[in-house]
PDB file of C-alpha atoms in Angstrom:
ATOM      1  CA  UNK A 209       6.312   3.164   5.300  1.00 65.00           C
ATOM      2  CA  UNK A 210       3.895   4.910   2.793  1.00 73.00           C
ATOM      3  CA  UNK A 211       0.533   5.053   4.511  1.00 86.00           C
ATOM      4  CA  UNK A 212      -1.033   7.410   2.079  1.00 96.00           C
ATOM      5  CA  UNK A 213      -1.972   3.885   0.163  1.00 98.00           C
ATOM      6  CA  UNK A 214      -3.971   1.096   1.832  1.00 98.00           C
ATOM      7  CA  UNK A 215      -6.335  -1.226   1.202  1.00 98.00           C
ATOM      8  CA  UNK A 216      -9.935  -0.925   1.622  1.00 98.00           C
ATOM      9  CA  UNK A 217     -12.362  -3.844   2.809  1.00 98.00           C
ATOM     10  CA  UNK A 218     -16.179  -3.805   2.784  1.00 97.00           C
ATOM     11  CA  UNK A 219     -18.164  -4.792   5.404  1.00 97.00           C
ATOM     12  CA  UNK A 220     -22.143  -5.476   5.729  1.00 96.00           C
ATOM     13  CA  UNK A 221     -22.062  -3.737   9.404  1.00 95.00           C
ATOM     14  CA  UNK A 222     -19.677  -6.173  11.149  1.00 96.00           C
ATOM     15  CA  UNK A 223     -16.258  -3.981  10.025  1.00 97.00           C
ATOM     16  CA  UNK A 224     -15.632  -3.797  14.002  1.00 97.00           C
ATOM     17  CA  UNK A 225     -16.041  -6.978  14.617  1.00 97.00           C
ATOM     18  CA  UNK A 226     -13.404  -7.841  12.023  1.00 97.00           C
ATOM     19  CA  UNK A 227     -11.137  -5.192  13.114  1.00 98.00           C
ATOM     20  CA  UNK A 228     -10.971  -6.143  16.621  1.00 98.00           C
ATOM     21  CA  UNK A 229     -10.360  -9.744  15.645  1.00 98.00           C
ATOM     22  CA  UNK A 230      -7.399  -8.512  13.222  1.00 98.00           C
ATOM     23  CA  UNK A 231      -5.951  -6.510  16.069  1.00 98.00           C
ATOM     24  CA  UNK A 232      -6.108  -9.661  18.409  1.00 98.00           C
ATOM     25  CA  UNK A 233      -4.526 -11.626  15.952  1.00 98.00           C
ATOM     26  CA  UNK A 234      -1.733  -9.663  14.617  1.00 98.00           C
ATOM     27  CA  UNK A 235      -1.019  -7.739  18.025  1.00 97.00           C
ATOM     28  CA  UNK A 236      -2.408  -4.238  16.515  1.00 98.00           C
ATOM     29  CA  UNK A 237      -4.368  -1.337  17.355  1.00 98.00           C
ATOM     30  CA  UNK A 238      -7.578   0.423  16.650  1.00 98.00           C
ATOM     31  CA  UNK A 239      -6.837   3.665  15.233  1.00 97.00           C
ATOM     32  CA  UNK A 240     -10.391   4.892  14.049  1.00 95.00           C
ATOM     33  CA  UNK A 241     -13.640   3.656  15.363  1.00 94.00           C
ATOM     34  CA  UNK A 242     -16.728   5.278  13.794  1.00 91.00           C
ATOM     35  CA  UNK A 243     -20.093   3.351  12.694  1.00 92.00           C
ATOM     36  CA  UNK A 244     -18.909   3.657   8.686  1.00 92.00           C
ATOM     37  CA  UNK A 245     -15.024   3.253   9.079  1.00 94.00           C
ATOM     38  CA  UNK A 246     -12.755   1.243  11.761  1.00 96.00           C
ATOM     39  CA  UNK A 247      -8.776   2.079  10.915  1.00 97.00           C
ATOM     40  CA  UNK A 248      -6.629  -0.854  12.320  1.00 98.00           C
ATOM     41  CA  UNK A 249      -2.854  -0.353  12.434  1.00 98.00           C
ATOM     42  CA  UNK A 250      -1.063  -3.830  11.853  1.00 98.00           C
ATOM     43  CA  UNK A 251       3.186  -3.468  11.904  1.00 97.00           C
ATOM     44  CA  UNK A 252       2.781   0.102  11.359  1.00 96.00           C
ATOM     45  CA  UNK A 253       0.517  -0.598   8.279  1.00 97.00           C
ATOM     46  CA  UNK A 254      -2.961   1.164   8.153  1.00 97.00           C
ATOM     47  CA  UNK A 255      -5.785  -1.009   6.942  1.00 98.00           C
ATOM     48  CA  UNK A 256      -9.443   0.578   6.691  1.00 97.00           C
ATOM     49  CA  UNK A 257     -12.539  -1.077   7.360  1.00 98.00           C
ATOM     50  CA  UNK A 258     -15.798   0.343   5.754  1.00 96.00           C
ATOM     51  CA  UNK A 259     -19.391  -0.652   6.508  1.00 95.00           C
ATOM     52  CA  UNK A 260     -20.556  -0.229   3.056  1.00 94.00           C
ATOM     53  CA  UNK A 261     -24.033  -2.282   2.944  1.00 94.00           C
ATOM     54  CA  UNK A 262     -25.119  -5.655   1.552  1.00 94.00           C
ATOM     55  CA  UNK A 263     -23.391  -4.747  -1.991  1.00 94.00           C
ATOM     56  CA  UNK A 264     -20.331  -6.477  -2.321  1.00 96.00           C
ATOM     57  CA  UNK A 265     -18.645  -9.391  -0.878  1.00 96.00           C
ATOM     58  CA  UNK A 266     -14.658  -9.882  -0.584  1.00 97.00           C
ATOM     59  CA  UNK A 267     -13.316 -12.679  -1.936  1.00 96.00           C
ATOM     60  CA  UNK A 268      -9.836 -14.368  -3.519  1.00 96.00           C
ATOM     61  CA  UNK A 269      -9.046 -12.383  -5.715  1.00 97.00           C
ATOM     62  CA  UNK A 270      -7.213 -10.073  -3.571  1.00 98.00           C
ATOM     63  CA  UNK A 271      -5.285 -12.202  -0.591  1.00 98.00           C
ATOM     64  CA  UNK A 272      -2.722 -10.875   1.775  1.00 98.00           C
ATOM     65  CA  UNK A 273       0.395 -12.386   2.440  1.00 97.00           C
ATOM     66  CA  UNK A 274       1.676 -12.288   5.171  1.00 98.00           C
ATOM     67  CA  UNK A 275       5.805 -12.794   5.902  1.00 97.00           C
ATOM     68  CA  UNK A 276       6.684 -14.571   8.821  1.00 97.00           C
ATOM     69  CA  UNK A 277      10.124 -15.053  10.241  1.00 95.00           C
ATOM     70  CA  UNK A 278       9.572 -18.551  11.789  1.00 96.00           C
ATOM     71  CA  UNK A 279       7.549 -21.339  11.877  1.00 96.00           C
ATOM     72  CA  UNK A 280       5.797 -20.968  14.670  1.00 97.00           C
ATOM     73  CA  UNK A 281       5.036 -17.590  13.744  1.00 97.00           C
ATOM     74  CA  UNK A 282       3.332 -19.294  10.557  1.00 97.00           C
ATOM     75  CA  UNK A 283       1.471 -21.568  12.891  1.00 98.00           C
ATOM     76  CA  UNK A 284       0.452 -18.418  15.286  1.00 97.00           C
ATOM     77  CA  UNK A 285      -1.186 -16.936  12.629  1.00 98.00           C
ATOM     78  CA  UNK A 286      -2.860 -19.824  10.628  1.00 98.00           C
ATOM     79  CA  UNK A 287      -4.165 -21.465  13.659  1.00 98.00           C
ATOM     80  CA  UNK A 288      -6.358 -18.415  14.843  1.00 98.00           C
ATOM     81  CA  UNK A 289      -7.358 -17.189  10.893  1.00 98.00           C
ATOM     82  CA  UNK A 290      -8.093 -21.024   9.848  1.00 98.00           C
ATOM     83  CA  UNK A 291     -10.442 -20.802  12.698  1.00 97.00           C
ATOM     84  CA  UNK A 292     -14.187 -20.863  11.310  1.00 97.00           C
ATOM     85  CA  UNK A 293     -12.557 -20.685   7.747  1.00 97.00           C
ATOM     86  CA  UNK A 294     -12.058 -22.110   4.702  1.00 97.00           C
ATOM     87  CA  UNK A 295      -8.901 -23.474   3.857  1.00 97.00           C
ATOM     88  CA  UNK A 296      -7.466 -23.059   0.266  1.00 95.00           C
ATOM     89  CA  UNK A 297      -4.192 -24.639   0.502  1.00 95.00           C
ATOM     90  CA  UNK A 298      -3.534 -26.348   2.990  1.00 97.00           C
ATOM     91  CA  UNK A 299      -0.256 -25.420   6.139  1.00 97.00           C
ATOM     92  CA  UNK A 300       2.709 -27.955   4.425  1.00 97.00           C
ATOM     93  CA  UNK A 301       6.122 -27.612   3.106  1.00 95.00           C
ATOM     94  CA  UNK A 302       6.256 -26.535  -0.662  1.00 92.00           C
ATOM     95  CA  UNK A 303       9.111 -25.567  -3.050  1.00 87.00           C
ATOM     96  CA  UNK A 304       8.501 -21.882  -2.936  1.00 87.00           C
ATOM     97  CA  UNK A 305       8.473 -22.065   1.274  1.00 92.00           C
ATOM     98  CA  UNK A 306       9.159 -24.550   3.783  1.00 95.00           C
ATOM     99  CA  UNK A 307       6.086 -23.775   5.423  1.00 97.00           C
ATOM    100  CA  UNK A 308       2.819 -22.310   3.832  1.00 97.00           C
ATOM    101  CA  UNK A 309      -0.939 -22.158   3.808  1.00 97.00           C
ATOM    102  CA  UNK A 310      -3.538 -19.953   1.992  1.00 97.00           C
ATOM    103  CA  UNK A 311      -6.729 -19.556   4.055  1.00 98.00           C
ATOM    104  CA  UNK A 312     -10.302 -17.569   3.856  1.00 97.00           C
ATOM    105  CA  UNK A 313     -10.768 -16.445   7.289  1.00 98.00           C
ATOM    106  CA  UNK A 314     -14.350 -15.894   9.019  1.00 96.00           C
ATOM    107  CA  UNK A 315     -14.812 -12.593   8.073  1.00 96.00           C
ATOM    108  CA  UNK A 316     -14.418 -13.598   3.830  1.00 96.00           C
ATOM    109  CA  UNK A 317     -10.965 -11.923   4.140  1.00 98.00           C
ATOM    110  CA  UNK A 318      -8.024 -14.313   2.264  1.00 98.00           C
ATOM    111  CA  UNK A 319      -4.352 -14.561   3.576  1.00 98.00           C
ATOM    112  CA  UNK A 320      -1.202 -16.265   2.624  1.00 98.00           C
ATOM    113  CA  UNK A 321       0.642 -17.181   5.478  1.00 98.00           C
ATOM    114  CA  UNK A 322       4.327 -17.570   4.496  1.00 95.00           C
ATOM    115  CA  UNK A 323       7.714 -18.364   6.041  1.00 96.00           C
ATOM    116  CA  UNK A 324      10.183 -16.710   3.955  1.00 91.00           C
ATOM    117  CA  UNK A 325      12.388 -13.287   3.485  1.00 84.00           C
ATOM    118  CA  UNK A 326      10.912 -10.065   3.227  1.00 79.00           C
ATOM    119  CA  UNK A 327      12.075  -7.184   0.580  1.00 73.00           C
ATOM    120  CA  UNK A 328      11.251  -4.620   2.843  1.00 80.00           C
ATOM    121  CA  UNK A 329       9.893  -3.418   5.852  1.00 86.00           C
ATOM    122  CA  UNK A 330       6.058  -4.506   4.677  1.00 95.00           C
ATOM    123  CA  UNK A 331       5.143  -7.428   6.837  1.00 96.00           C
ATOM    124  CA  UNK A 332       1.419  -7.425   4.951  1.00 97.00           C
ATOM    125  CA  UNK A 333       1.367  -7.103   0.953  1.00 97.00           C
ATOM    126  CA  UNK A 334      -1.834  -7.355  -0.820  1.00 98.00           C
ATOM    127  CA  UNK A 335      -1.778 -10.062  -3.549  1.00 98.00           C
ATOM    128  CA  UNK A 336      -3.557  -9.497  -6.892  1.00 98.00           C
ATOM    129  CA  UNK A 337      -4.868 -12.533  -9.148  1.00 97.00           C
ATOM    130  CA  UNK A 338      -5.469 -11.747 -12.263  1.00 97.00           C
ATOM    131  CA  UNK A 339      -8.337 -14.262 -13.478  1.00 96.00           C
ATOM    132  CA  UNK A 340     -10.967 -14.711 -16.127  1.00 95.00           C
ATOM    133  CA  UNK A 341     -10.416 -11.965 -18.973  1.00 95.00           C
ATOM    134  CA  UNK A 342      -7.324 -10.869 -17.396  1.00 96.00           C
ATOM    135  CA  UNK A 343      -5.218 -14.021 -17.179  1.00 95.00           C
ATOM    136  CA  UNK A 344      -2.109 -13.327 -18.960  1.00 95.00           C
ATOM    137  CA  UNK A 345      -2.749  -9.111 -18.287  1.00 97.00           C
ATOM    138  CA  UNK A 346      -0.594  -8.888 -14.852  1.00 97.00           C
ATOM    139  CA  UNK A 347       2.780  -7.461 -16.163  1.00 97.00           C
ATOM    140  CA  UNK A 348       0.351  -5.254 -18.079  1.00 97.00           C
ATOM    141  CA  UNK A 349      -1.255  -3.721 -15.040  1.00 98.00           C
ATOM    142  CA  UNK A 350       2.490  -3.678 -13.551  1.00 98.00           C
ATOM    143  CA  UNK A 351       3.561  -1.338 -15.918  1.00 98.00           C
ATOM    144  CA  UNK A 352       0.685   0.944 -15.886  1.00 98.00           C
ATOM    145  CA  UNK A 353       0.418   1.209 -11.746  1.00 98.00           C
ATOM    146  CA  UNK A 354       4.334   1.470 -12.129  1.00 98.00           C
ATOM    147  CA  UNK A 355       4.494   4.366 -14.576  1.00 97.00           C
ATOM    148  CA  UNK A 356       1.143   6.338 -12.775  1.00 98.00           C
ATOM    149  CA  UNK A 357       2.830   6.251  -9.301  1.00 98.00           C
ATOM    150  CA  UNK A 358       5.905   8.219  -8.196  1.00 97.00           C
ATOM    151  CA  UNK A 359       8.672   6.005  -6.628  1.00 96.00           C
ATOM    152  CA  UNK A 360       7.856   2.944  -8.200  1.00 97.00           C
ATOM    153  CA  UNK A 361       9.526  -0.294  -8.998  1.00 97.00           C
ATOM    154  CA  UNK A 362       9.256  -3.950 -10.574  1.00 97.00           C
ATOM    155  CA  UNK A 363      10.714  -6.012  -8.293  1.00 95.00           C
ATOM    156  CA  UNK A 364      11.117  -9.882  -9.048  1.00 94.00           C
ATOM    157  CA  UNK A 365       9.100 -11.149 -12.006  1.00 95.00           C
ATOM    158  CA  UNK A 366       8.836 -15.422 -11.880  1.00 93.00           C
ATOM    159  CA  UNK A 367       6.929 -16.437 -15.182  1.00 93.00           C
ATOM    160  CA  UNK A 368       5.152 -19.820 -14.976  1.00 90.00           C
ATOM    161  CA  UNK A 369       7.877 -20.903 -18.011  1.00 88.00           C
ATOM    162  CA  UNK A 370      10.504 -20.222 -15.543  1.00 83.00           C
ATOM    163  CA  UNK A 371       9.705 -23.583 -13.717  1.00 66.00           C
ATOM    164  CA  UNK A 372       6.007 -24.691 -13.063  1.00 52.00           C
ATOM    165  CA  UNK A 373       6.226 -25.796  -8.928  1.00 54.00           C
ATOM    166  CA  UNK A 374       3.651 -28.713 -10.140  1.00 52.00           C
ATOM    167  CA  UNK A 375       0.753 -25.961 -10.950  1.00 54.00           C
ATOM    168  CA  UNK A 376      -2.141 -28.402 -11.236  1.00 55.00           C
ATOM    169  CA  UNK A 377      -3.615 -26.076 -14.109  1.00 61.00           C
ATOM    170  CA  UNK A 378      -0.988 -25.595 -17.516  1.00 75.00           C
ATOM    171  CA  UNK A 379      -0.323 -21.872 -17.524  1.00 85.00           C
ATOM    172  CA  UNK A 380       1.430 -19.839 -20.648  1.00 88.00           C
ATOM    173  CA  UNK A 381       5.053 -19.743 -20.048  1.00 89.00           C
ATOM    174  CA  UNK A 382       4.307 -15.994 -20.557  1.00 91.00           C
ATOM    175  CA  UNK A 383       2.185 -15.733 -17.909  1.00 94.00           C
ATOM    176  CA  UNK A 384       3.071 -14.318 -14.292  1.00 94.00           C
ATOM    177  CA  UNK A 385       3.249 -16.893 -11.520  1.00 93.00           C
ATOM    178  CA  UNK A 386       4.686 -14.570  -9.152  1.00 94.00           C
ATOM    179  CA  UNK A 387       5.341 -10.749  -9.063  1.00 96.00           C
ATOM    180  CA  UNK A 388       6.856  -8.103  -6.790  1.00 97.00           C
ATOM    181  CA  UNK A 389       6.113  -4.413  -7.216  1.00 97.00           C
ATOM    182  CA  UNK A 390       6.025  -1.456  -5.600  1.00 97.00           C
ATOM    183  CA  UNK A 391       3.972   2.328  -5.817  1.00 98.00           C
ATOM    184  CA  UNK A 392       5.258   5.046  -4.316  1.00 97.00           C
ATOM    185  CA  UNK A 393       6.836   3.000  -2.196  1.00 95.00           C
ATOM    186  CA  UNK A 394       3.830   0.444  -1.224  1.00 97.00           C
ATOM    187  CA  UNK A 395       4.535  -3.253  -1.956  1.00 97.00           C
ATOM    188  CA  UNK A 396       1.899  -5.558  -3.692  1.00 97.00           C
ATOM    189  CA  UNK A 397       2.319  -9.078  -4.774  1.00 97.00           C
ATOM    190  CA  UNK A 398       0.438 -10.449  -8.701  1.00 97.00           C
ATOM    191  CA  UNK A 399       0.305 -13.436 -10.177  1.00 96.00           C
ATOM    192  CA  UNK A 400      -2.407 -14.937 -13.204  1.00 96.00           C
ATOM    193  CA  UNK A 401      -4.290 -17.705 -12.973  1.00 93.00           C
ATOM    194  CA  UNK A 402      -5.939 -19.964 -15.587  1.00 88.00           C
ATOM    195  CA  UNK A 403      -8.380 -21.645 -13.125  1.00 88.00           C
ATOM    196  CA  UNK A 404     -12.254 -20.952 -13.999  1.00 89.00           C
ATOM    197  CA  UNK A 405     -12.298 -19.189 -10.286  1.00 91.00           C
ATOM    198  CA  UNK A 406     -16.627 -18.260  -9.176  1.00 92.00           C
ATOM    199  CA  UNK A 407     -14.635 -14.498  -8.071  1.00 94.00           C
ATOM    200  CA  UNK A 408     -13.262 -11.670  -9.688  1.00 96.00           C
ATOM    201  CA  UNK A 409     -12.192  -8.460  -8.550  1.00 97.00           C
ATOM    202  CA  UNK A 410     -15.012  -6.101  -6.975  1.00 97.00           C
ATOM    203  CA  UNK A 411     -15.064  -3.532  -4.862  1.00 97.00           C
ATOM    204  CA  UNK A 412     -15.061  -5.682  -2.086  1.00 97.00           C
ATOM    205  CA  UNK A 413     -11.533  -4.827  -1.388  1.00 98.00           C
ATOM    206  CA  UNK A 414      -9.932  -1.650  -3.325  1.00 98.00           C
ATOM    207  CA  UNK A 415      -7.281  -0.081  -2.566  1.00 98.00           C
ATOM    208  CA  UNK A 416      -6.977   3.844  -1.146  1.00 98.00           C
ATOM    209  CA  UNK A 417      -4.866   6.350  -2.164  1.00 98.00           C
ATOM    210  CA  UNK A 418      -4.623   9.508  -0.397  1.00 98.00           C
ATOM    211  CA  UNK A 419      -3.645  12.627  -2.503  1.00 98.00           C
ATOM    212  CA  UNK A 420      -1.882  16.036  -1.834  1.00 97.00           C
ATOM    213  CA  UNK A 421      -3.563  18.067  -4.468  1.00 97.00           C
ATOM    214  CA  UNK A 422      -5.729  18.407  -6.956  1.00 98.00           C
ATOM    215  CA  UNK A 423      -3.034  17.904  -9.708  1.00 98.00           C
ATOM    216  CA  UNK A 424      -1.883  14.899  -8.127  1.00 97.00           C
ATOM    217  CA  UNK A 425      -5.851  13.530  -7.724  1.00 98.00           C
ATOM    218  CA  UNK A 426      -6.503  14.194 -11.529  1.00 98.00           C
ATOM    219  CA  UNK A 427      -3.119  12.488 -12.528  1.00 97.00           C
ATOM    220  CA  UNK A 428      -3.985   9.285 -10.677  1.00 98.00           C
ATOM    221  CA  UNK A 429      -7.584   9.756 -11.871  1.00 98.00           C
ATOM    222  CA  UNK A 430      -6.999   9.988 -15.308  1.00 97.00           C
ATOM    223  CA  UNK A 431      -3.926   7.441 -15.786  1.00 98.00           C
ATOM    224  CA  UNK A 432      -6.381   4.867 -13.942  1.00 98.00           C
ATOM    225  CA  UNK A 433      -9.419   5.511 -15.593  1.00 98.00           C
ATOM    226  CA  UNK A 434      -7.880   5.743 -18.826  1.00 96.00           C
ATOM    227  CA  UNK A 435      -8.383   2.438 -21.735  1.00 93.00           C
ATOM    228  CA  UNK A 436     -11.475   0.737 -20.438  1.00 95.00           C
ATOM    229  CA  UNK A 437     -11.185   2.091 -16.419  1.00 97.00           C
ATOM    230  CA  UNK A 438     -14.041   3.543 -15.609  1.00 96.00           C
ATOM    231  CA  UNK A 439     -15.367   6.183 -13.312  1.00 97.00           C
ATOM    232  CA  UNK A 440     -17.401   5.297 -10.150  1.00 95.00           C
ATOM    233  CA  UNK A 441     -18.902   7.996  -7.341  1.00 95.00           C
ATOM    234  CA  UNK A 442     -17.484   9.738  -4.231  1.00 96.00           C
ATOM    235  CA  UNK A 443     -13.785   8.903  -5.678  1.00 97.00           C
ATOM    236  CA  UNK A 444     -14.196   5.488  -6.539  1.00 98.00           C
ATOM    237  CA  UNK A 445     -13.020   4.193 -10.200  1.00 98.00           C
ATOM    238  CA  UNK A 446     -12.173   0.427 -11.165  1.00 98.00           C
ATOM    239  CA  UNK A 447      -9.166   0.023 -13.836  1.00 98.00           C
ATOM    240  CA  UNK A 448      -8.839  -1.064 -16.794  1.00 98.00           C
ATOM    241  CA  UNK A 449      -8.246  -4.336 -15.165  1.00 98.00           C
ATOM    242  CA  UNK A 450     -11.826  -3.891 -13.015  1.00 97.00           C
ATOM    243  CA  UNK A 451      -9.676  -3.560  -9.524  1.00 98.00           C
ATOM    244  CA  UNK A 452     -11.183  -0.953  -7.818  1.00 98.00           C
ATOM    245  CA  UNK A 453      -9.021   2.182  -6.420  1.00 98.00           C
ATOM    246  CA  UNK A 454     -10.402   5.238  -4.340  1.00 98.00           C
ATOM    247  CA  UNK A 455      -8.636   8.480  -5.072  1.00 98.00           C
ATOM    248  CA  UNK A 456      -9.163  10.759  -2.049  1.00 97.00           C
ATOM    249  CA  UNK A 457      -7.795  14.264  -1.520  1.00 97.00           C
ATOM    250  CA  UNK A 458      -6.579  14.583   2.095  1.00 97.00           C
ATOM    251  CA  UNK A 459      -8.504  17.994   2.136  1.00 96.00           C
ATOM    252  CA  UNK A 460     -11.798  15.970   1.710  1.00 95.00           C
ATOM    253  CA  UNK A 461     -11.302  14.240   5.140  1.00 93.00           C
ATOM    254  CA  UNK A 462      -9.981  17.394   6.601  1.00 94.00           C
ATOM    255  CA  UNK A 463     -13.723  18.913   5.881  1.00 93.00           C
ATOM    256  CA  UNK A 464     -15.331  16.084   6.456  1.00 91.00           C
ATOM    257  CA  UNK A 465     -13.561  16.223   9.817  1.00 90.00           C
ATOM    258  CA  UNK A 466     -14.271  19.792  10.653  1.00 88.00           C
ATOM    259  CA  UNK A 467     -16.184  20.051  14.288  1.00 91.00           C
ATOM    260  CA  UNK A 468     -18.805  22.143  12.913  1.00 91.00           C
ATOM    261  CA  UNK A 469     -21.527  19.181  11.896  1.00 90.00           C
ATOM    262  CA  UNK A 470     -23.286  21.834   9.814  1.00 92.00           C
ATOM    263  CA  UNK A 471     -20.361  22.539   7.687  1.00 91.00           C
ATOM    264  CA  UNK A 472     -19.195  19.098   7.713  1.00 90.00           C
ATOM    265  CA  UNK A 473     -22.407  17.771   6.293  1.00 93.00           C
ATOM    266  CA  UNK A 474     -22.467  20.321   3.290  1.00 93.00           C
ATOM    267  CA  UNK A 475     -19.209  18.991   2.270  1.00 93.00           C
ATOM    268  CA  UNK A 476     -20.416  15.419   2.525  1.00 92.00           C
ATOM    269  CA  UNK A 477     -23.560  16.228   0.349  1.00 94.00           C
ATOM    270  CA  UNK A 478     -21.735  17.519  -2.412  1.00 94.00           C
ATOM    271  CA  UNK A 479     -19.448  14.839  -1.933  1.00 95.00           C
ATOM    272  CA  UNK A 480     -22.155  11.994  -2.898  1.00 94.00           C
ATOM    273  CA  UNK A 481     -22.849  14.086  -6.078  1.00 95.00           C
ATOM    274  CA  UNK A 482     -18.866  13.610  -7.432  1.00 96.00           C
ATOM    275  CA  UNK A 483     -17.336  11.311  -9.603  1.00 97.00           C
ATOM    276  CA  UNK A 484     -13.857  12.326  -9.103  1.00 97.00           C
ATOM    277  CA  UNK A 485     -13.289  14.731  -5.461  1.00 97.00           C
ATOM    278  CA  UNK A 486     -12.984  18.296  -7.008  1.00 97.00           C
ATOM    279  CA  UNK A 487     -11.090  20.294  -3.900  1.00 97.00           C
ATOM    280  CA  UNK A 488     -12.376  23.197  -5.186  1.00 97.00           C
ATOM    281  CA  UNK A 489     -16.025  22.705  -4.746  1.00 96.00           C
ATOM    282  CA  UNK A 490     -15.544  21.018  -1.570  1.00 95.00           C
ATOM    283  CA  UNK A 491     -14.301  24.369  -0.194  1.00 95.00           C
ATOM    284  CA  UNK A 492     -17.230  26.240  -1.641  1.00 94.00           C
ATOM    285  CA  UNK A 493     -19.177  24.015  -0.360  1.00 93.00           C
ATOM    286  CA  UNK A 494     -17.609  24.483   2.896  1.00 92.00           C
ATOM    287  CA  UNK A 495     -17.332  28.065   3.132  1.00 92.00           C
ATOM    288  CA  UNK A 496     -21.040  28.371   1.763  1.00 87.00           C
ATOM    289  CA  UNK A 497     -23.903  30.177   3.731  1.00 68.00           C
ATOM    290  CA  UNK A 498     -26.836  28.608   5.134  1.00 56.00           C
TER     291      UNK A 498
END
């Protein structure tokens, strides 16, 4: 499984917290555990945990669905994330899955808890809704995360003309009620939706994507920031589509790593002063004397 992509949630100091909870439910481990990032490890998927501030706030318009093998498995896992949450849809029988539920859970986090098949060996795929000013645009961003990332693929493609499943909101036969595709291997879900949703993507939850070199950083870079993306700081950018992606040279953590605090903190300073991570300067930065 490609763990040089994962998603990214914010926290306002509790990212522990949620972690540990996550790890309870889903039987997972705690792979980092530092005051600004927690890494949890969930079926041999890494999810990262960032205490960002008071800034931004997760919400709906990223979910994860999550593909169970049984009902009870379905129950395991929507009776603990229910708890102290919202419920969006409620645990029934539908036509897309005998069993199903969509749920915010105490920490603002959103999962679909599903009984069905999975493509691959990702029990946990992120799910983007396209909403607002980008109803109708989700094959759109398909094809450009498709065509930017090595390894890719459009999996199946259900259009809300293909048969409605009693959609309580009329959608454009054009438009995508459910999507499969993958990035360099990574799966993610897609669908639009018409509703008149209080949420739209944020930063709340991006997505990471670890990089070799600088080539492959500036290719990412520029295919995502290109038509309306825009660039952020320290290796953030949000897409044309306003979903939010970190671009992050492996090299950067390396430094950032290094057991020299001295050196370590020059690299973070000019860090903070970046748009896009240039390798280069990191290492002058690095190899700079006091």
């Amino acid at each position: 499984m490609n763990n040089d992509i994962f998603p990214c949630l914010w926290y306002d100091g509790d990212a522990k917290e949620s972690a540990e909870f996550y790890a309870k439910v889903f039987n997972g481990r705690i792979t980092a555990d530092t005051p600004m990032v927690m890494n949890i490890d969930l079926f041999g998927q890494k999810l990262m945990l960032l205490n960002g501030g008071p800034h931004f706030k997760k919400n709906a318009s990223v979910s994860f669905m999550v593909i169970c093998e049984t009902e009870d498995e379905v129950q395991h896992y929507w009776d603990q994330l229910s708890e102290g949450g919202m419920i969006l849809m409620p645990l029934d029988s539908y036509s897309w899955s005998k069993k199903y539920g969509w749920v915010q859970d105490r920490c603002g986090v959103t999962w679909q808890i599903f009984l069905g098949e999975k493509s691959g060996d990702q029990k946990i795929i992120p799910t983007l809704m396209f909403i607002h000013e980008n109803n109708g645009k989700a094959m759109e961003a398909i094809r450009l995360y498709t065509r930017t990332f090595p390894n890719s693929k459009i999996g199946n493609v259900l259009r809300y003309g293909d048969g409605s499943e009693g959609h309580p909101i009329p959608e454009p036969a054009e438009n995508i009620q459910h999507a499969h595709f993958e990035i360099d291997g990574y799966s993610l879900f897609c669908m639009d939706n018409s509703y008149n949703h209080q949420f739209d993507f944020n930063e709340g939850i991006s997505m990471v994507v670890m990089t070799d070199t600088q080539e492959e950083t500036d290719r990412y870079w520029n295919a995502l920031t290109a038509d309306g993306g825009r660039a952020s700081m320290c290796g953030w950018l949000k897409d044309p589509f306003g979903f939010s992606w970190q671009i992050v040279p492996k090299r950067l953590i390396q430094l950032m790593s290094d057991p020299d605090p001295e050196k370590a903190q020059k690299v973070v300073q000019v860090m903070m002063t970046m748009q896009k991570i240039v390798i280069e300067d990191l290492e002058k930065a690095y190899n700079s004397q006091v």
